[in-house]
XYZ file of C-alpha atoms in Angstrom:
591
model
C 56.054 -38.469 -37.543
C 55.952 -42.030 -35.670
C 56.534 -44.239 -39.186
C 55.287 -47.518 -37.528
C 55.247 -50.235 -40.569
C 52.023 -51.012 -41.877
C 51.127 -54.373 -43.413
C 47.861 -53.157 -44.932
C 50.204 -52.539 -47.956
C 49.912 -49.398 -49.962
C 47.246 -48.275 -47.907
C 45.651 -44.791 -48.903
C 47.829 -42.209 -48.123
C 47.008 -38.564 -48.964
C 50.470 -38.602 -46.315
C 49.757 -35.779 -43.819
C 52.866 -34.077 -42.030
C 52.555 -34.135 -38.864
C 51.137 -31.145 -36.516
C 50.599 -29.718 -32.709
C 48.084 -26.502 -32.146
C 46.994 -24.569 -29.066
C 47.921 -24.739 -25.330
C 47.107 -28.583 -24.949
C 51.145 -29.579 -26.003
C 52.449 -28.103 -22.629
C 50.351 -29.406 -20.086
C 51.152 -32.691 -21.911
C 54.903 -32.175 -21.856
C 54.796 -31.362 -18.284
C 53.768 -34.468 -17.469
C 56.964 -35.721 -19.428
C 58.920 -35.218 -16.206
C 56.052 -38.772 -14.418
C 55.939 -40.549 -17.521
C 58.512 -41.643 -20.309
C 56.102 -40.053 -23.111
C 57.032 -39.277 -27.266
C 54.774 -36.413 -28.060
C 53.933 -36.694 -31.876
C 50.934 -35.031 -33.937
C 48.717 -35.662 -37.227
C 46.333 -33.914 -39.011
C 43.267 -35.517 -38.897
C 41.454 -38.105 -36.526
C 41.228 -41.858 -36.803
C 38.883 -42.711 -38.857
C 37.984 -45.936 -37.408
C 39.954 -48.384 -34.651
C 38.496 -51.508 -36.602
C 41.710 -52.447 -38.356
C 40.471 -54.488 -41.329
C 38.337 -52.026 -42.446
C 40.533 -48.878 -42.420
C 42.255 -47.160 -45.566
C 43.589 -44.615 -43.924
C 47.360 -43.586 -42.959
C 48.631 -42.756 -39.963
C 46.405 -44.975 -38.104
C 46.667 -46.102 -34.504
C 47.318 -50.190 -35.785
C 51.079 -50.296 -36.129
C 50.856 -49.502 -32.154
C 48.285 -51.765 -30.908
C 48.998 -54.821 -33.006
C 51.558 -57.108 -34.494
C 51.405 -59.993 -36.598
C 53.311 -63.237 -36.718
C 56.587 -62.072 -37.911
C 57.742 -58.579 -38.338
C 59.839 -56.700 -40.770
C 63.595 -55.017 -40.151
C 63.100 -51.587 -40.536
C 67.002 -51.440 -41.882
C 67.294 -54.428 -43.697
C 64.214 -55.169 -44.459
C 64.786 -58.912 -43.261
C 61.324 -60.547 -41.351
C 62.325 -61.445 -38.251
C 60.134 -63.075 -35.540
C 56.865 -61.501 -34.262
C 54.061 -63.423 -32.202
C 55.560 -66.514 -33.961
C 59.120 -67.242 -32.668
C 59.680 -69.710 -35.499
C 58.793 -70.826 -38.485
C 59.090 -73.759 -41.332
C 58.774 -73.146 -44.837
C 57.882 -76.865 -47.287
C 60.758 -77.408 -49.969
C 57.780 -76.871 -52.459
C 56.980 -73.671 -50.874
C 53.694 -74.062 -50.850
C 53.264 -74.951 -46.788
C 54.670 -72.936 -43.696
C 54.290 -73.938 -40.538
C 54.611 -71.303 -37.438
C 54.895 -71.357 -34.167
C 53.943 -69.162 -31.840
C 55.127 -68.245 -28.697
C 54.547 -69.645 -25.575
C 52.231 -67.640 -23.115
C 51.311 -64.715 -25.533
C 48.892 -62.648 -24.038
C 46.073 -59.888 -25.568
C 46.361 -55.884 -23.673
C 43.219 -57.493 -21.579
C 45.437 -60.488 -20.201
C 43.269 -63.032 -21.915
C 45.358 -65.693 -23.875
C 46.373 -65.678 -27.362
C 46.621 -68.945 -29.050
C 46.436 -70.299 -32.517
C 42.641 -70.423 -32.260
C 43.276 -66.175 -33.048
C 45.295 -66.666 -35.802
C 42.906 -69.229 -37.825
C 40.021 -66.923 -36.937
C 41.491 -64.066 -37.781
C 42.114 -65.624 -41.112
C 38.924 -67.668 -41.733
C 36.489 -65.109 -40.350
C 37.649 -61.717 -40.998
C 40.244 -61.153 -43.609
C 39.105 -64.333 -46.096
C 35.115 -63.093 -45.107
C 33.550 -62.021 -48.135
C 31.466 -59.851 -46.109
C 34.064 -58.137 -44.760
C 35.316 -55.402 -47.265
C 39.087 -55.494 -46.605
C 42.219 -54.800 -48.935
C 44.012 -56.931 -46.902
C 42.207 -60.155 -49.116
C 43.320 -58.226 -52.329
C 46.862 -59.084 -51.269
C 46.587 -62.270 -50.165
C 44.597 -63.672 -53.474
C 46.285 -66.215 -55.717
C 46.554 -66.861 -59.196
C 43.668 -66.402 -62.235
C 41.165 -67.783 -60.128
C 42.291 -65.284 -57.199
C 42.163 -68.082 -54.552
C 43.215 -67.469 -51.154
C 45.281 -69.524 -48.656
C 44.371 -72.173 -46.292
C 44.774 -72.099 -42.919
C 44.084 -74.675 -40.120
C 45.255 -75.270 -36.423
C 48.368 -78.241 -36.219
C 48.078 -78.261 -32.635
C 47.964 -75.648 -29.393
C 51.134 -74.016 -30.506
C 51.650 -74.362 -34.562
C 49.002 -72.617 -37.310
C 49.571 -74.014 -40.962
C 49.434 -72.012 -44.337
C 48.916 -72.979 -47.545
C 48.454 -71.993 -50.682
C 47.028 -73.869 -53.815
C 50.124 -72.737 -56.524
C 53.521 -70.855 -55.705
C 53.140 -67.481 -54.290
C 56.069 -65.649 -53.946
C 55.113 -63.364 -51.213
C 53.519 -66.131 -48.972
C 55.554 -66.057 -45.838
C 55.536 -61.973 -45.942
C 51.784 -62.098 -46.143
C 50.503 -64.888 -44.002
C 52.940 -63.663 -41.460
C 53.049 -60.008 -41.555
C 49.271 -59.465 -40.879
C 47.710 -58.296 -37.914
C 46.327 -61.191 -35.460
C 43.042 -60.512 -34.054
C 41.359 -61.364 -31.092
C 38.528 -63.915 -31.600
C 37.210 -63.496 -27.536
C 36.774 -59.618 -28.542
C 35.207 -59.877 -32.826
C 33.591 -63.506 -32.956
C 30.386 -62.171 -32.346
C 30.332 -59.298 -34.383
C 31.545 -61.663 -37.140
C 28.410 -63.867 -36.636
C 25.734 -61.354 -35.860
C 24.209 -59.148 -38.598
C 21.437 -56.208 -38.358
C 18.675 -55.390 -39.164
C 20.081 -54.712 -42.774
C 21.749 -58.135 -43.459
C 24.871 -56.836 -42.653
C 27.688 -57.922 -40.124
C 27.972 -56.294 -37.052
C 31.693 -56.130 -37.386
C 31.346 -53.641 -40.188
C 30.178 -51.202 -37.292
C 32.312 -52.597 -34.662
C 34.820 -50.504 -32.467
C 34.499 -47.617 -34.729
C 35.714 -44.540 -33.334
C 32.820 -43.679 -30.619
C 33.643 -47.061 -28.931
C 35.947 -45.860 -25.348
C 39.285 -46.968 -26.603
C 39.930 -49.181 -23.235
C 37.414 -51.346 -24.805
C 39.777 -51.652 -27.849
C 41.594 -55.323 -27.537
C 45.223 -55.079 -29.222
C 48.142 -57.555 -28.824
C 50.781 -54.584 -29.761
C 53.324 -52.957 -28.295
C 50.771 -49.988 -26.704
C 47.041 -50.319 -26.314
C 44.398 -47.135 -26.647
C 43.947 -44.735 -23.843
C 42.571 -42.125 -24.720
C 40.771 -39.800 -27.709
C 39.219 -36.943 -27.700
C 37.662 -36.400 -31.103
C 40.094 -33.313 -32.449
C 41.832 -33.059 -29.919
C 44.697 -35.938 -29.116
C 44.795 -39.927 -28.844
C 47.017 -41.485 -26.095
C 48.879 -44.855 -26.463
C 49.676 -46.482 -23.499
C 51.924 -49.318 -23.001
C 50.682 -52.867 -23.592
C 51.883 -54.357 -19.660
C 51.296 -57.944 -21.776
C 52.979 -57.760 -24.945
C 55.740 -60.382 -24.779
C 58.532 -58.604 -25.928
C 61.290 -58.347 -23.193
C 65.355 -56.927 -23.473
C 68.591 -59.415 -22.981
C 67.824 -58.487 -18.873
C 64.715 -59.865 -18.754
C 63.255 -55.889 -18.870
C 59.544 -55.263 -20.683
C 59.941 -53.358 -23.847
C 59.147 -50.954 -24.731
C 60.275 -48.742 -22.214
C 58.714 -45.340 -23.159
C 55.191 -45.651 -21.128
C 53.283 -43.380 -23.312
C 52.316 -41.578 -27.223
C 50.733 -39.152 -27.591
C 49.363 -37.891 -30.747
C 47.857 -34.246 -31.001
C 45.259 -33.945 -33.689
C 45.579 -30.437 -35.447
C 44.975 -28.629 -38.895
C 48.026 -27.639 -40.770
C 51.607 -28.425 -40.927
C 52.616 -25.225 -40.372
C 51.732 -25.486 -36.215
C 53.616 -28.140 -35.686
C 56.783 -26.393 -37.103
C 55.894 -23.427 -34.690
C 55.153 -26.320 -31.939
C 57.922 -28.055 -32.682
C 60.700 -25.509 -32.159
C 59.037 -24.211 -28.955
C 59.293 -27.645 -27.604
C 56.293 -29.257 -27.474
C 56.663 -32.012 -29.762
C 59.376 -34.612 -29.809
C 59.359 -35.310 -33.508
C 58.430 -34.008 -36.766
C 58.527 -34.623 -40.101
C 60.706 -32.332 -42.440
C 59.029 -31.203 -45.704
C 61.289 -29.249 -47.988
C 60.348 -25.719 -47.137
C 61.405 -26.126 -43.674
C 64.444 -27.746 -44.211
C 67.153 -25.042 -44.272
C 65.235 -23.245 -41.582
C 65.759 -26.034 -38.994
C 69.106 -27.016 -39.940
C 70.477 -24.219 -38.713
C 68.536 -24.434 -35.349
C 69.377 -28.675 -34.483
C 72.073 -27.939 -32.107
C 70.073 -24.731 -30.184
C 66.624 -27.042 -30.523
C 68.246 -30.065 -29.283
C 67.424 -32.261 -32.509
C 68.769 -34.067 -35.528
C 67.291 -34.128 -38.753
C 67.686 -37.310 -39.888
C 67.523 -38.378 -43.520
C 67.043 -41.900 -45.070
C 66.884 -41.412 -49.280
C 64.383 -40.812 -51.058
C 60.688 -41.764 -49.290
C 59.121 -45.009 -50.258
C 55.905 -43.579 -51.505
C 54.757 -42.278 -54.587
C 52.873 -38.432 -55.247
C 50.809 -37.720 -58.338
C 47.834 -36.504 -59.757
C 44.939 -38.963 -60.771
C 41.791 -38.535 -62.990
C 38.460 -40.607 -62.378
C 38.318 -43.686 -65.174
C 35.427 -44.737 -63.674
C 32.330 -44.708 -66.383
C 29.606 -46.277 -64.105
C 26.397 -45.568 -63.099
C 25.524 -45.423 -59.116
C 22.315 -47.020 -57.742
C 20.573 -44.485 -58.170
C 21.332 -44.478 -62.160
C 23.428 -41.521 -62.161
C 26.592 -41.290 -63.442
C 29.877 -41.219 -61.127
C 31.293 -38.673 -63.677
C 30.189 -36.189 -65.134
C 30.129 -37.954 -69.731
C 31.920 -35.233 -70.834
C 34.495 -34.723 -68.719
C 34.695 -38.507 -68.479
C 35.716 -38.455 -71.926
C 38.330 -36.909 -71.393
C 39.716 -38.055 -68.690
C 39.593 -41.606 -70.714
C 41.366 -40.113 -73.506
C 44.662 -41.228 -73.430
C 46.301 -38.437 -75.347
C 44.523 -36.076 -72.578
C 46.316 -37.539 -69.717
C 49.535 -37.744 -71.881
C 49.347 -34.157 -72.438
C 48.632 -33.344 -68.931
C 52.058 -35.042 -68.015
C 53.974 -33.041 -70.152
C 51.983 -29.865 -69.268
C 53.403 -30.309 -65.763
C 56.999 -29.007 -64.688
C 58.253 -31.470 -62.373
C 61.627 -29.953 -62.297
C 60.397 -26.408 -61.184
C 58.026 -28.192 -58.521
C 60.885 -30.138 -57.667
C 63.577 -26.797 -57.218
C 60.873 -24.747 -55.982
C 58.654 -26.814 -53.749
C 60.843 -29.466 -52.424
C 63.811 -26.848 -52.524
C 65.769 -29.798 -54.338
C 65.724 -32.348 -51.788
C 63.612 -35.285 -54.027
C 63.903 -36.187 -57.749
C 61.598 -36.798 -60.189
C 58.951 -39.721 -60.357
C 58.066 -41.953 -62.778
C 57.155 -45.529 -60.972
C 54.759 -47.419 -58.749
C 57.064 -49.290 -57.707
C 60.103 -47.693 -55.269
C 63.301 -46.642 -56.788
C 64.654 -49.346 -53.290
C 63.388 -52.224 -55.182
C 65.232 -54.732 -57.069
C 61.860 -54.555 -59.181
C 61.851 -51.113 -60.164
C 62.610 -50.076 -63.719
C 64.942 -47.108 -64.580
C 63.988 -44.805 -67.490
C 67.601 -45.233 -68.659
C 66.160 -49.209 -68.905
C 63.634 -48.439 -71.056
C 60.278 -46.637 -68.415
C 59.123 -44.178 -70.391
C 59.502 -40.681 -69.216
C 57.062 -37.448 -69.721
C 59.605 -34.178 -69.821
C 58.185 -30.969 -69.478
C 56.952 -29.786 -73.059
C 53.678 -27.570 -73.357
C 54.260 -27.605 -76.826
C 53.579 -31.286 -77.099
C 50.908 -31.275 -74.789
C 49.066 -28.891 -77.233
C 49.620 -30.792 -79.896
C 48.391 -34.145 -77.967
C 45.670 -32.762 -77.700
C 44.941 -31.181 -80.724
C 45.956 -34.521 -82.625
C 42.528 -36.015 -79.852
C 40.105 -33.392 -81.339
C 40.881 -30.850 -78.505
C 40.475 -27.086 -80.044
C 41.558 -23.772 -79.214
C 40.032 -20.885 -79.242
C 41.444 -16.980 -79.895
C 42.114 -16.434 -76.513
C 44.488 -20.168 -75.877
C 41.215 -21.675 -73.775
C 40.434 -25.300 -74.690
C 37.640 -26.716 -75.964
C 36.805 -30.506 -76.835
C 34.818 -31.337 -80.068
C 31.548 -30.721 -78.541
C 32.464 -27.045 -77.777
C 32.882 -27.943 -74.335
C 35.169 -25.525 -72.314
C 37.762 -28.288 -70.630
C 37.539 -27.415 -66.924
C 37.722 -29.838 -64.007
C 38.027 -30.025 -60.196
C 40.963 -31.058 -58.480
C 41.098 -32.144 -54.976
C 43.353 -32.520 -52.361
C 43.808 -33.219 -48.525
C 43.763 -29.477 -46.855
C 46.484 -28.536 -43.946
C 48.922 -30.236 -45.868
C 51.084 -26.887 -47.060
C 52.849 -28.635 -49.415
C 50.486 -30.163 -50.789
C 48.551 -27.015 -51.554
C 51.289 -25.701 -53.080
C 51.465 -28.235 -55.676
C 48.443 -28.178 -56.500
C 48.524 -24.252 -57.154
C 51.264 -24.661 -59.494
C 49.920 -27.724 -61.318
C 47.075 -25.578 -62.085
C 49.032 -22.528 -63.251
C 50.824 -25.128 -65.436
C 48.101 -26.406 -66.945
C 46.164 -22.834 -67.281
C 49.287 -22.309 -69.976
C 47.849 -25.193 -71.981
C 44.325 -23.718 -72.279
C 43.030 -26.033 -69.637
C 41.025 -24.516 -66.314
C 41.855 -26.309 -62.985
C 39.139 -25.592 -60.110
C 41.659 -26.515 -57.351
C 40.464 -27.173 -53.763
C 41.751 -28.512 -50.254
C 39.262 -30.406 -48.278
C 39.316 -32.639 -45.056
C 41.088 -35.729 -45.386
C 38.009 -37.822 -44.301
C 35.843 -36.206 -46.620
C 38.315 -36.748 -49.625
C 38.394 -40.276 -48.361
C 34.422 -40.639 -48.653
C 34.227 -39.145 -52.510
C 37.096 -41.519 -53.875
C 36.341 -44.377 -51.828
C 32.433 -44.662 -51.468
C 30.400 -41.780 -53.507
C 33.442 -42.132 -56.503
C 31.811 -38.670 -57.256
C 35.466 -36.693 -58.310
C 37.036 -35.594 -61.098
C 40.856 -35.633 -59.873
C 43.190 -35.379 -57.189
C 46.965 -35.041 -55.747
C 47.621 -37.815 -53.620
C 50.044 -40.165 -52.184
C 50.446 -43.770 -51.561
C 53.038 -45.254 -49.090
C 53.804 -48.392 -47.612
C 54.523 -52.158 -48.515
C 58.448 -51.850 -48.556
C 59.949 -53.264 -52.090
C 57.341 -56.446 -52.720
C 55.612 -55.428 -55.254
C 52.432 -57.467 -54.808
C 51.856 -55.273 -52.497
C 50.387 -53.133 -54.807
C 48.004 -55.421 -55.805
C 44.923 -53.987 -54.009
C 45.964 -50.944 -56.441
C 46.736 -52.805 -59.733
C 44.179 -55.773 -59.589
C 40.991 -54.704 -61.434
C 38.412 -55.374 -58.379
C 40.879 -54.157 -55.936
C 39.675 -52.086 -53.069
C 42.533 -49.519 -53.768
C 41.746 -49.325 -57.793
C 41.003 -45.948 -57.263
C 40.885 -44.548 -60.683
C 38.658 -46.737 -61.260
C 36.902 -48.537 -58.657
C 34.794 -51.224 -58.787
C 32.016 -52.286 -56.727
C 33.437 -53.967 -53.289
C 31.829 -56.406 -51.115
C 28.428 -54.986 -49.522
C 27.991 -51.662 -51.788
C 25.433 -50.790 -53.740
C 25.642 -51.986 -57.515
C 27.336 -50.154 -59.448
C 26.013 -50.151 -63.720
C 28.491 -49.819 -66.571
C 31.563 -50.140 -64.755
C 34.753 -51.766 -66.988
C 38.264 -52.272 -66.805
C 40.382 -50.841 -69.806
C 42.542 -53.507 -71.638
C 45.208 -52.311 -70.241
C 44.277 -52.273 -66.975
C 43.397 -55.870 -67.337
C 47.528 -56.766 -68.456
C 48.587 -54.701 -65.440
C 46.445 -57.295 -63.566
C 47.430 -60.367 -65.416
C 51.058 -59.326 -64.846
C 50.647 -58.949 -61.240
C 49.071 -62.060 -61.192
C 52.007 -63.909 -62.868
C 54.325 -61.891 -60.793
C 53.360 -62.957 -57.776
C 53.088 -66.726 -58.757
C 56.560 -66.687 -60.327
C 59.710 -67.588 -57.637
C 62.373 -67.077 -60.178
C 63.933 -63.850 -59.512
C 65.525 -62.998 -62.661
C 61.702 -63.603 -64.702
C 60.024 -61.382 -61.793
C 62.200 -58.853 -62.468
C 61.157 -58.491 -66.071
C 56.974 -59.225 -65.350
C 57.033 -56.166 -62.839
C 59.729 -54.106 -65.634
C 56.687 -55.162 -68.403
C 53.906 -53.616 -66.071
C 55.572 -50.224 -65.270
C 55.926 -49.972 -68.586
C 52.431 -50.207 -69.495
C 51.456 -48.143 -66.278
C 54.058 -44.866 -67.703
C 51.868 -45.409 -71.241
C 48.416 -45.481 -70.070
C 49.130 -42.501 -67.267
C 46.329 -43.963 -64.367
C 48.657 -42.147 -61.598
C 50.818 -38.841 -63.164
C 53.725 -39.309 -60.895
C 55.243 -36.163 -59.666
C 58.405 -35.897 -57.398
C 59.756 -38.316 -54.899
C 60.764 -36.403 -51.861
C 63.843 -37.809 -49.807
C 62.609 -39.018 -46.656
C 63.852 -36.853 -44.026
C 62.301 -36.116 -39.368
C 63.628 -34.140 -37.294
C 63.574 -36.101 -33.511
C 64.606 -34.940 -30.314
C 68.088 -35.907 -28.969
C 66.318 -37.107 -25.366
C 65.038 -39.644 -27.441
C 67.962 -42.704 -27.706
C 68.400 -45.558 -29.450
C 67.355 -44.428 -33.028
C 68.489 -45.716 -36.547
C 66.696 -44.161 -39.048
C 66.242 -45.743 -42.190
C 63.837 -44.641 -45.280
C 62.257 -48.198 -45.091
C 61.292 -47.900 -41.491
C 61.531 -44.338 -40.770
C 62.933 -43.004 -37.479
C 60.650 -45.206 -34.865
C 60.474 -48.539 -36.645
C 62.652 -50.195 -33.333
C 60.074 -48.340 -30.811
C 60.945 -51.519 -28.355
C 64.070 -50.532 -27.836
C 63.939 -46.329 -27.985
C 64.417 -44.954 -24.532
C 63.597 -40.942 -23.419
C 66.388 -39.299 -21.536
C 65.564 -37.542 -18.575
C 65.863 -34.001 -18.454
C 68.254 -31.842 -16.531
């Protein structure tokens, strides 16, 4: 699928394959022949086109806006974005940009600097606002963020109040958004106190009302049916000739159920692009030079899949607990999710489900970064051994009865629902065999797939779940960008989320010790600029992470889309996936 980078980093991701159902694909692709077009489908709609407030992935942002500098999708170098330049202080604590001159938004009215502070000041540092993009950008203990204030009609300055390692990534890679469009949203509330933004350009507003400073602005959506990106005539990127970029007029996503479709869709032509999962790999292989496509591969995906229980022992407003005691007790005993690890067989799911083509997982943070810790280094590693697992949880009080069921010390039969996102084959298919593994250990799994958007609501706002098989993706190798994850109030905490900004209270909610020194480590991470002592604060934290289990990391598939040859000018790369220079990508026409 279209892997635009997101700078929301490690944004939700329940990662859906991409998909194209029923007889809408060809009258689309016979318009192919007017229109340079890319044809590309997901699995679910947009949840919202009000970019600080999604959590969601793929979402329509990485097309309709851009931030200050961008990222190389095969180096991973930032290059320039709206700012053509920049100037970092020799204390690295100040960074000037500049932005370019005559930078426009998709309704031709000016950009300027008075954006960028806004976008800052008003939305993401706005208390009121409940973003995850202020998770990343917080600062030391005391969690401060930046400043920012307007040098003069060109320049915006950052700073920050101690070193921060990941400053000019952050400050920079951000979307800009458009004060003419949000200010008074931002300074209106209703009836209820609230801000109006939190309501804003959700996805009933007509997406030509949608104000973007990307590469394509909205079109059209039809709720279930498609969403059409059209190109941005103002967005200031130009070729060596003096040509607009990018050259390919139109996307088109196609909103459909299950991955399956699009494979079917796919090889009858209909979509340009799809992304491989294992089971299909051998299949189209053997069909790229009759279907006219490469499959290309990059390594293994940066993104992480694994099962997580709910940690969270609060009480809702309502006084009712967000878990149900007794299962809650387990899920908080260590030994419990220790066992569970070990119950798993990651090497069968990895030879049988993903046919091979992954390895094993064991990390937050990508096996790409100079960050990540090895198991031959010292991360420790949960092999598959029922045997242990049993005996885990016998050492935690767990029972057995004649018949191999388990039982906790209360006599309560250990049985829990498991959730994942439904259309996602693969997916499915993992969770079937995690709960055939753990049926072996005495444990009953209730597994079920649901909409993406409704798994979305019971981790993120009810917190009314016992477990699920997700995935996370995005935020290259920086670490900190897992802080929205790691940080104990962070909006992306999910085994254990705390109240946010403009939610009912929440009673009884606490962070585990050890979830406090994953914190504290981040914190110091992020503050330290020697390389060598990063290293080993990010090394100490995955280490406490592979103890304490929050996330049960399964496999790591390698990243691998199939793309049609009409479409020129790619250079696939794990980091940036097969679209990441969009700008540049031309369609050929069609004999």
């Amino acid at each position: 699928m279209l892997n635009k980078r997101r700078w929301l980093a490690f944004l939700l991701a329940f990662l859906v394959a991409v998909s194209l159902g029923g007889c809408n694909g060809i009258s689309l692709k016979s318009e192919a022949s007017q229109v340079p077009q890319l044809v590309d489908a997901v699995l679910s709609d947009p949840k919202t086109f009000n970019y600080p407030l999604s959590q969601e992935s793929p979402n329509v942002f990485g097309y309709i806006y851009e931030g200050l500098i961008t990222e190389n999708g095969l180096t991973g170098e930032l290059e320039p974005g709206l700012a053509e330049s920049w100037e970092i202080a020799p204390d690295k604590r100040r960074i000037v940009f500049t932005l370019r001159d005559n930078l426009k938004w998709s309704d031709g009215e000016p950009l300027t600097v008075d954006d960028v502070v806004f976008t800052y000041e008003k939305i993401y540092f706005n208390e009121k606002v409940p973003t995850d993009v202020r998770d990343i950008l917080k600062i030391g203990k005391e969690r401060r963020l930046p400043g920012v204030r307007k040098v003069d009609s060109r320049r915006v300055e950052f700073t920050v109040p101690e070193p921060f390692a990941p400053f000019l990534r952050y400050t920079g890679g951000l979307a800009i958004l458009p004060k003419h469009a949000l200010q008074e949203a931002v300074e209106t509330t209703d009836a209820n106190g609230n801000i109006k933004l939190l309501t804003f350009w959700g996805t009933d507003t007509d997406p030509k009302k949608i104000v973007g400073n990307g590469m394509y602005a909205l079109e059209e959506y039809q709720t279930s049916q498609r969403v059409i990106f059209r190109r941005n005539p103002y967005y200031w990127r130009k070729d060596a000739a003096g040509k607009p970029q990018p050259y390919i007029e139109r996307i088109v996503w196609q909103i459909v159920e299950n991955t399956d479709t699009s494979f079917l869709q796919f090889r009858s032509g209909s979509l340009d692009t799809v992304g491989i999962t294992p089971d299909y790999f051998s299949l189209m292989k053997k069909e790229e030079e009759r279907g006219q496509f490469k499959i290309y591969s990059g390594g293994p995906e940066m993104s992480t899949t694994f099962v997580v229980f709910n940690l969270n022992r609060a009480k809702n407003s309502k006084g009712e607990n967000l878990v149900d005691p007794v299962k809650s007790r387990w899920f908080n005993t260590l030994e419990f999710r220790q066992a569970v690890a070990h119950a798993i067989d990651r090497r069968k799911m990895l030879n049988n489900l993903f046919r091979g083509l992954g390895e094993e997982q064991n990390s937050p943070i990508y096996k790409q970064s100079p960050y990540y810790l090895a198991p031959e280094q010292g991360l420790k590693v949960y092999d598959y051994n029922p045997q242990k697992a049993k005996e885990l949880l016998q050492k935690a009080g767990f029972k057995y009865n004649a018949n191999g069921e388990l039982f906790d010390e209360q006599g309560n039969r250990v049985r829990f629902e498991m959730l994942t996102n439904a259309g996602n084959k693969l997916r499915e298919a993992i969770g079937a065999q995690i709960k055939q593994d753990l049926g072996a250990i005495g444990i009953q799994v209730d597994f079920s797939a649901i909409a993406f958007n409704t798994m979305i609501n019971k981790v993120y706002n009810e917190r009314t779940w016992d477990s699920y098989i997700g995935k996370i993706g995005g935020g290259g190798v920086e670490p900190n960008s897992g802080a929205n994850t790691w940080t104990t109030k962070g909006g992306l905490h999910a085994f254990n989320l705390a109240e946010q900004p403009g939610e009912p209270p929440l009673t009884g909610w606490k962070a585990n010790d050890w979830e406090l020194e994953i914190e504290r480590l981040y914190i110091q991470g992020a503050s330290e600029l020697d390389e060598a002592k990063r290293k080993k604060i990010y090394q100490e934290s995955q280490r406490i992470t592979q103890e304490n289990l929050p996330f049960i990391y399964l496999v790591n598939p390698l990243s691998m889309e199939a793309v049609r040859d009409r479409v020129q000018g790619l250079n696939f790369s794990a980091l940036g996936g097969a679209f990441w220079n969009l700008y540049e990508l031309k369609i050929a026409e069609e004999e």
